[in-house]
mmCIF file of C-alpha atoms and ligand atoms in Angstrom:
data_model
loop_
_atom_site.group_PDB
_atom_site.id
_atom_site.type_symbol
_atom_site.label_atom_id
_atom_site.label_comp_id
_atom_site.label_asym_id
_atom_site.label_seq_id
_atom_site.Cartn_x
_atom_site.Cartn_y
_atom_site.Cartn_z
ATOM 1 C CA MET A 11 15.737 -28.957 17.874
ATOM 2 C CA ARG A 12 16.219 -32.479 16.319
ATOM 3 C CA ILE A 13 18.730 -33.133 13.580
ATOM 4 C CA ASP A 14 18.970 -36.523 11.795
ATOM 5 C CA VAL A 15 22.030 -37.082 9.607
ATOM 6 C CA ILE A 16 21.866 -39.625 6.743
ATOM 7 C CA SER A 17 25.451 -40.716 6.180
ATOM 8 C CA LEU A 18 27.605 -43.635 5.477
ATOM 9 C CA PHE A 19 29.759 -42.318 8.407
ATOM 10 C CA PRO A 20 27.176 -41.161 10.874
ATOM 11 C CA GLU A 21 29.680 -41.329 13.848
ATOM 12 C CA PHE A 22 31.707 -38.715 12.011
ATOM 13 C CA VAL A 23 29.067 -36.014 12.461
ATOM 14 C CA ALA A 24 28.184 -37.247 15.997
ATOM 15 C CA GLN A 25 31.710 -36.816 17.065
ATOM 16 C CA CYS A 26 31.701 -33.129 15.732
ATOM 17 C CA ALA A 27 28.709 -32.481 18.043
ATOM 18 C CA ALA A 28 30.337 -33.959 21.145
ATOM 19 C CA PHE A 29 32.347 -30.926 22.239
ATOM 20 C CA GLY A 30 31.963 -27.442 23.487
ATOM 21 C CA VAL A 31 28.911 -25.345 22.900
ATOM 22 C CA VAL A 32 27.315 -28.013 20.732
ATOM 23 C CA GLY A 33 27.962 -30.809 23.153
ATOM 24 C CA ARG A 34 26.549 -28.657 25.941
ATOM 25 C CA ALA A 35 23.403 -27.882 23.856
ATOM 26 C CA GLY A 36 23.009 -31.658 23.569
ATOM 27 C CA GLU A 37 23.412 -32.088 27.343
ATOM 28 C CA ARG A 38 20.827 -29.326 27.926
ATOM 29 C CA GLY A 39 18.349 -30.972 25.669
ATOM 30 C CA LEU A 40 18.375 -28.078 23.272
ATOM 31 C CA LEU A 41 19.580 -30.251 20.389
ATOM 32 C CA SER A 42 19.301 -33.999 19.661
ATOM 33 C CA LEU A 43 21.396 -35.534 16.941
ATOM 34 C CA HIS A 44 20.654 -38.945 15.299
ATOM 35 C CA GLY A 45 22.565 -40.734 12.596
ATOM 36 C CA TRP A 46 21.211 -43.159 10.066
ATOM 37 C CA ASN A 47 23.397 -45.192 7.718
ATOM 38 C CA PRO A 48 21.971 -46.042 4.374
ATOM 39 C CA ARG A 49 24.112 -49.193 4.395
ATOM 40 C CA ASP A 50 21.885 -50.605 7.147
ATOM 41 C CA TYR A 51 19.031 -50.499 4.552
ATOM 42 C CA ALA A 52 21.033 -51.858 1.648
ATOM 43 C CA GLU A 53 19.803 -55.034 0.118
ATOM 44 C CA GLY A 54 21.670 -58.149 -1.007
ATOM 45 C CA ASN A 55 24.786 -59.767 0.437
ATOM 46 C CA TYR A 56 27.075 -56.986 -0.796
ATOM 47 C CA ARG A 57 24.703 -54.415 0.818
ATOM 48 C CA ARG A 58 25.425 -52.063 -2.032
ATOM 49 C CA VAL A 59 24.871 -48.339 -1.455
ATOM 50 C CA ASP A 60 26.384 -47.179 -4.753
ATOM 51 C CA GLU A 61 26.518 -48.152 -8.380
ATOM 52 C CA ARG A 62 28.193 -47.061 -11.604
ATOM 53 C CA PRO A 63 26.690 -43.992 -13.394
ATOM 54 C CA PHE A 64 24.448 -44.589 -16.450
ATOM 55 C CA GLY A 65 26.014 -42.763 -19.365
ATOM 56 C CA GLY A 66 29.525 -43.800 -18.157
ATOM 57 C CA GLY A 67 32.080 -41.451 -16.571
ATOM 58 C CA PRO A 68 34.188 -41.656 -13.478
ATOM 59 C CA GLY A 69 33.059 -42.445 -9.965
ATOM 60 C CA MET A 70 29.971 -44.015 -8.479
ATOM 61 C CA VAL A 71 26.490 -42.759 -7.731
ATOM 62 C CA MET A 72 24.512 -43.409 -4.427
ATOM 63 C CA LEU A 73 21.495 -45.683 -5.010
ATOM 64 C CA ILE A 74 17.976 -44.453 -4.430
ATOM 65 C CA GLU A 75 16.524 -47.128 -2.215
ATOM 66 C CA PRO A 76 19.083 -47.350 0.734
ATOM 67 C CA LEU A 77 18.831 -43.530 1.025
ATOM 68 C CA ARG A 78 15.099 -43.559 0.715
ATOM 69 C CA ALA A 79 14.761 -46.155 3.449
ATOM 70 C CA ALA A 80 17.055 -44.335 5.781
ATOM 71 C CA ILE A 81 15.176 -41.043 5.279
ATOM 72 C CA ARG A 82 11.930 -42.778 5.950
ATOM 73 C CA ALA A 83 13.331 -44.324 9.094
ATOM 74 C CA ALA A 84 14.506 -40.877 10.184
ATOM 75 C CA ARG A 85 11.088 -39.340 9.401
ATOM 76 C CA ALA A 86 9.300 -42.032 11.338
ATOM 77 C CA ALA A 87 11.467 -41.674 14.391
ATOM 78 C CA ASP A 88 9.693 -38.383 15.401
ATOM 79 C CA PRO A 89 6.117 -37.162 14.497
ATOM 80 C CA ALA A 90 7.420 -33.576 13.831
ATOM 81 C CA PRO A 91 7.745 -32.600 10.197
ATOM 82 C CA ALA A 92 11.355 -32.292 8.975
ATOM 83 C CA ARG A 93 13.169 -30.098 6.420
ATOM 84 C CA VAL A 94 15.330 -32.276 4.288
ATOM 85 C CA VAL A 95 18.583 -30.604 3.290
ATOM 86 C CA TYR A 96 20.977 -32.212 0.779
ATOM 87 C CA MET A 97 24.576 -31.286 1.404
ATOM 88 C CA SER A 98 25.734 -30.619 -2.191
ATOM 89 C CA PRO A 99 28.417 -28.788 -4.142
ATOM 90 C CA GLN A 100 25.514 -27.668 -6.305
ATOM 91 C CA GLY A 101 23.665 -26.137 -3.356
ATOM 92 C CA VAL A 102 23.031 -22.535 -2.352
ATOM 93 C CA ARG A 103 26.061 -21.255 -0.420
ATOM 94 C CA LEU A 104 25.616 -21.381 3.425
ATOM 95 C CA ASP A 105 25.680 -18.021 5.163
ATOM 96 C CA GLN A 106 24.462 -16.808 8.566
ATOM 97 C CA ALA A 107 21.086 -15.858 7.119
ATOM 98 C CA LYS A 108 20.705 -19.358 5.755
ATOM 99 C CA VAL A 109 21.829 -20.716 9.264
ATOM 100 C CA ARG A 110 19.173 -18.580 11.037
ATOM 101 C CA GLU A 111 16.504 -19.961 8.543
ATOM 102 C CA LEU A 112 17.608 -23.561 9.178
ATOM 103 C CA ALA A 113 17.725 -23.043 12.924
ATOM 104 C CA ALA A 114 14.058 -22.048 12.973
ATOM 105 C CA HIS A 115 13.002 -25.581 11.971
ATOM 106 C CA GLU A 116 11.925 -27.972 14.643
ATOM 107 C CA ARG A 117 13.562 -30.871 12.696
ATOM 108 C CA LEU A 118 16.309 -31.065 10.003
ATOM 109 C CA ILE A 119 17.264 -34.072 8.057
ATOM 110 C CA LEU A 120 20.776 -33.551 6.672
ATOM 111 C CA LEU A 121 21.538 -35.842 3.678
ATOM 112 C CA CYS A 122 25.274 -36.450 3.065
ATOM 113 C CA GLY A 123 26.463 -37.796 -0.208
ATOM 114 C CA ARG A 124 29.688 -39.550 -1.014
ATOM 115 C CA TYR A 125 31.211 -40.570 -4.321
ATOM 116 C CA GLU A 126 29.987 -38.396 -7.238
ATOM 117 C CA GLY A 127 26.664 -37.837 -5.452
ATOM 118 C CA VAL A 128 23.140 -39.134 -5.311
ATOM 119 C CA ASP A 129 20.727 -40.395 -7.937
ATOM 120 C CA GLU A 130 18.772 -37.297 -9.026
ATOM 121 C CA ARG A 131 15.375 -39.018 -8.619
ATOM 122 C CA LEU A 132 15.958 -39.401 -4.860
ATOM 123 C CA ILE A 133 16.872 -35.709 -4.629
ATOM 124 C CA GLN A 134 13.732 -34.729 -6.589
ATOM 125 C CA ALA A 135 11.526 -36.932 -4.446
ATOM 126 C CA GLU A 136 12.832 -36.311 -1.004
ATOM 127 C CA VAL A 137 14.995 -33.122 -0.749
ATOM 128 C CA ASP A 138 13.592 -29.663 0.165
ATOM 129 C CA GLU A 139 16.823 -27.768 -0.468
ATOM 130 C CA ASP A 140 20.520 -28.213 -1.430
ATOM 131 C CA VAL A 141 23.151 -26.389 0.645
ATOM 132 C CA SER A 142 26.933 -26.036 -0.146
ATOM 133 C CA ILE A 143 29.476 -24.735 2.394
ATOM 134 C CA GLY A 144 31.685 -23.230 -0.211
ATOM 135 C CA ASP A 145 33.392 -23.432 -3.649
ATOM 136 C CA TYR A 146 36.010 -26.100 -2.852
ATOM 137 C CA VAL A 147 35.992 -29.829 -3.133
ATOM 138 C CA LEU A 148 35.326 -32.081 -0.188
ATOM 139 C CA SER A 149 35.170 -35.906 -0.116
ATOM 140 C CA GLY A 150 31.555 -35.960 1.013
ATOM 141 C CA GLY A 151 28.778 -33.978 2.729
ATOM 142 C CA GLU A 152 29.625 -34.952 6.358
ATOM 143 C CA LEU A 153 31.870 -31.860 7.092
ATOM 144 C CA ALA A 154 29.185 -29.695 5.581
ATOM 145 C CA ALA A 155 26.585 -31.312 7.792
ATOM 146 C CA ALA A 156 28.843 -30.844 10.877
ATOM 147 C CA VAL A 157 29.094 -27.149 9.967
ATOM 148 C CA ILE A 158 25.371 -26.789 9.945
ATOM 149 C CA VAL A 159 24.951 -28.747 13.220
ATOM 150 C CA ASP A 160 27.453 -26.415 14.891
ATOM 151 C CA ALA A 161 26.037 -23.192 13.469
ATOM 152 C CA VAL A 162 22.342 -23.933 14.165
ATOM 153 C CA ALA A 163 23.186 -25.414 17.686
ATOM 154 C CA ARG A 164 24.590 -21.959 18.719
ATOM 155 C CA LEU A 165 21.314 -20.288 17.832
ATOM 156 C CA GLN A 166 19.168 -22.539 20.026
ATOM 157 C CA ASP A 167 17.789 -20.554 23.071
ATOM 158 C CA GLY A 168 20.004 -21.337 26.058
ATOM 159 C CA ALA A 169 22.977 -22.688 24.112
ATOM 160 C CA LEU A 170 25.155 -19.704 24.693
ATOM 161 C CA ASN A 171 25.955 -17.803 27.987
ATOM 162 C CA ASP A 172 26.155 -14.089 27.877
ATOM 163 C CA ALA A 173 29.752 -13.845 26.809
ATOM 164 C CA GLU A 174 29.222 -16.320 24.067
ATOM 165 C CA SER A 175 26.183 -14.544 22.882
ATOM 166 C CA ALA A 176 28.150 -11.313 22.564
ATOM 167 C CA VAL A 177 30.660 -13.207 20.403
ATOM 168 C CA GLN A 178 27.810 -14.446 18.236
ATOM 169 C CA ASP A 179 26.183 -11.036 17.999
ATOM 170 C CA SER A 180 29.542 -9.349 17.143
ATOM 171 C CA PHE A 181 29.851 -11.500 13.979
ATOM 172 C CA GLU A 182 26.168 -10.854 13.158
ATOM 173 C CA ASP A 183 26.697 -7.143 12.883
ATOM 174 C CA GLY A 184 28.194 -7.987 9.568
ATOM 175 C CA LEU A 185 31.726 -6.738 10.165
ATOM 176 C CA LEU A 186 34.983 -8.464 10.814
ATOM 177 C CA ASP A 187 36.095 -8.624 14.357
ATOM 178 C CA CYS A 188 38.611 -6.308 15.973
ATOM 179 C CA PRO A 189 42.008 -7.473 17.176
ATOM 180 C CA HIS A 190 42.129 -9.136 20.686
ATOM 181 C CA TYR A 191 44.832 -8.932 23.361
ATOM 182 C CA THR A 192 45.376 -10.452 26.735
ATOM 183 C CA ARG A 193 48.168 -10.658 29.308
ATOM 184 C CA PRO A 194 51.135 -10.119 29.401
ATOM 185 C CA VAL A 195 51.081 -6.394 28.450
ATOM 186 C CA GLU A 196 54.821 -6.605 27.477
ATOM 187 C CA HIS A 197 55.945 -9.528 25.361
ATOM 188 C CA GLU A 198 58.819 -10.220 22.951
ATOM 189 C CA LEU A 199 56.112 -10.277 20.224
ATOM 190 C CA GLY A 200 55.101 -6.704 21.176
ATOM 191 C CA GLY A 201 52.965 -4.583 23.475
ATOM 192 C CA VAL A 202 49.207 -3.982 23.742
ATOM 193 C CA PRO A 203 47.545 -0.847 22.172
ATOM 194 C CA ALA A 204 47.506 1.728 24.919
ATOM 195 C CA VAL A 205 43.751 2.552 24.476
ATOM 196 C CA LEU A 206 42.839 -0.953 25.808
ATOM 197 C CA MET A 207 44.823 -0.248 28.962
ATOM 198 C CA SER A 208 43.309 3.234 29.387
ATOM 199 C CA GLY A 209 40.105 2.061 31.250
ATOM 200 C CA ASN A 210 38.151 4.635 29.061
ATOM 201 C CA HIS A 211 35.386 2.425 27.901
ATOM 202 C CA ALA A 212 34.006 4.897 25.409
ATOM 203 C CA HIS A 213 37.550 5.162 23.783
ATOM 204 C CA ILE A 214 37.984 1.419 23.852
ATOM 205 C CA ALA A 215 34.540 0.869 22.164
ATOM 206 C CA ARG A 216 35.400 3.435 19.526
ATOM 207 C CA TRP A 217 38.804 1.919 18.830
ATOM 208 C CA ARG A 218 37.268 -1.519 18.515
ATOM 209 C CA ARG A 219 34.697 -0.314 16.169
ATOM 210 C CA GLN A 220 37.238 1.488 14.107
ATOM 211 C CA GLN A 221 39.396 -1.578 13.948
ATOM 212 C CA SER A 222 36.432 -3.747 12.789
ATOM 213 C CA LEU A 223 35.626 -1.182 10.032
ATOM 214 C CA GLY A 224 39.209 -0.798 8.974
ATOM 215 C CA ARG A 225 39.776 -4.524 8.798
ATOM 216 C CA THR A 226 36.581 -5.179 6.962
ATOM 217 C CA TRP A 227 37.469 -2.508 4.411
ATOM 218 C CA GLN A 228 40.932 -3.932 3.945
ATOM 219 C CA ARG A 229 40.018 -7.700 3.925
ATOM 220 C CA ARG A 230 36.383 -8.070 3.027
ATOM 221 C CA PRO A 231 35.058 -4.837 1.269
ATOM 222 C CA ASP A 232 32.168 -6.919 0.067
ATOM 223 C CA LEU A 233 30.858 -7.150 3.615
ATOM 224 C CA LEU A 234 31.132 -3.417 4.069
ATOM 225 C CA ASP A 235 28.687 -2.545 1.402
ATOM 226 C CA GLU A 236 25.887 -4.577 3.077
ATOM 227 C CA ALA A 237 26.855 -3.430 6.546
ATOM 228 C CA GLY A 238 24.878 -0.225 6.426
ATOM 229 C CA LEU A 239 27.422 2.113 7.994
ATOM 230 C CA SER A 240 26.375 5.008 10.096
ATOM 231 C CA LYS A 241 27.845 8.522 9.739
ATOM 232 C CA ALA A 242 29.970 7.921 12.764
ATOM 233 C CA ASP A 243 31.149 4.623 11.258
ATOM 234 C CA ARG A 244 32.145 6.447 8.007
ATOM 235 C CA LYS A 245 34.045 9.017 9.919
ATOM 236 C CA LEU A 246 35.866 6.336 11.877
ATOM 237 C CA LEU A 247 36.804 4.521 8.683
ATOM 238 C CA GLU A 248 37.956 7.764 7.115
ATOM 239 C CA ALA A 249 40.251 8.318 10.029
ATOM 240 C CA TYR A 250 41.578 4.766 9.861
ATOM 241 C CA ARG A 251 42.377 5.176 6.173
ATOM 242 C CA ALA A 252 43.999 8.521 6.758
ATOM 243 C CA GLU A 253 46.154 6.972 9.441
ATOM 244 C CA LEU A 254 47.259 4.261 7.059
ATOM 245 C CA ALA A 255 48.004 6.803 4.270
ATOM 246 C CA ALA A 256 50.102 8.959 6.734
HETATM 247 O O1 21W J 312 29.414 -33.829 -0.973
HETATM 248 C C1 21W J 312 30.067 -32.852 -1.126
HETATM 249 N N1 21W J 312 31.202 -33.060 -1.851
HETATM 250 C C2 21W J 312 31.603 -34.213 -2.379
HETATM 251 C C3 21W J 312 31.713 -33.978 -3.933
HETATM 252 C C4 21W J 312 32.683 -33.152 -4.411
HETATM 253 C C5 21W J 312 32.895 -32.958 -5.721
HETATM 254 C C6 21W J 312 32.171 -33.593 -6.640
HETATM 255 C C7 21W J 312 32.490 -33.467 -8.060
HETATM 256 N N2 21W J 312 31.275 -33.221 -8.942
HETATM 257 C C8 21W J 312 31.677 -33.127 -10.346
HETATM 258 C C9 21W J 312 31.583 -31.694 -10.571
HETATM 259 N N3 21W J 312 31.457 -30.699 -9.836
HETATM 260 C C10 21W J 312 31.488 -29.615 -10.545
HETATM 261 C C11 21W J 312 31.599 -29.924 -11.857
HETATM 262 N N4 21W J 312 31.658 -31.219 -11.892
HETATM 263 C C12 21W J 312 31.178 -34.540 -6.260
HETATM 264 C C13 21W J 312 30.956 -34.735 -4.828
HETATM 265 C C14 21W J 312 29.767 -31.649 -0.554
HETATM 266 C C15 21W J 312 28.595 -31.400 0.165
HETATM 267 S S1 21W J 312 28.280 -29.928 0.655
HETATM 268 C C16 21W J 312 29.709 -29.280 0.026
HETATM 269 N N5 21W J 312 30.237 -27.958 0.161
HETATM 270 C C17 21W J 312 31.338 -27.693 -0.423
HETATM 271 N N6 21W J 312 32.126 -28.648 -1.112
HETATM 272 C C18 21W J 312 31.679 -29.910 -1.228
HETATM 273 O O2 21W J 312 32.425 -30.721 -1.840
HETATM 274 C C19 21W J 312 30.417 -30.336 -0.656
#
């Protein structure tokens, strides 16, 4: 998969892709990341990339032409067609389903705005979809682009080893994770649930499932509705709640 990031700070996103699983995906040739800076395509001796908004109001708006030239350069760098995603507070909210959708493309071009955003005409002409990473205010689209790079890199075949795939799958079952413990068994902060030391793998799996169900019910009941619980799940959750009420 090839991802081109259009940003005034392209090194920002490159850095986020230099470590861990994502860095390894790059080394394995599963993901290539390229940055394009609109300022390199800005005209005039001030090389402007932004201007004051028509109609007045605070902040600045990114100009059409430097962005358009940078997008064109990115498109031209590889013959494969690219999906252009504008990182925007007005976008659809990113979730794992959207990540899977984006990861299926051979190429993505991620457009990162700064200031108040981008001239609407550029968005209409060049952008396929707008994506937000949540309802909070960031200083630009770069962190959102880095989130997408990380999440889609993990889904490239060969990016994760078996253990890491298990971690990925556990999230994808739609529930929150169970608690995790490692050595020492005894610690001033407390001990370890006996079931985890029992060696009884059926009991351990049941306990972990019950903890996932219980924590999801307590912290993210919204996820519970979609999770499609089995009869066994519902019994485990009932027992969890009964234990809390006791
Ligand atoms: O570029 C991004 N943010 C920069 C930014 C933030 C706020 C405003 C203010 N706009 C005026 C307004 N908004 C609502 C009503 N009036 C403009 C630009 C961004 C990309 S994806 C993402 N995902 C989550 N959060 C984000 O901020 C982002």
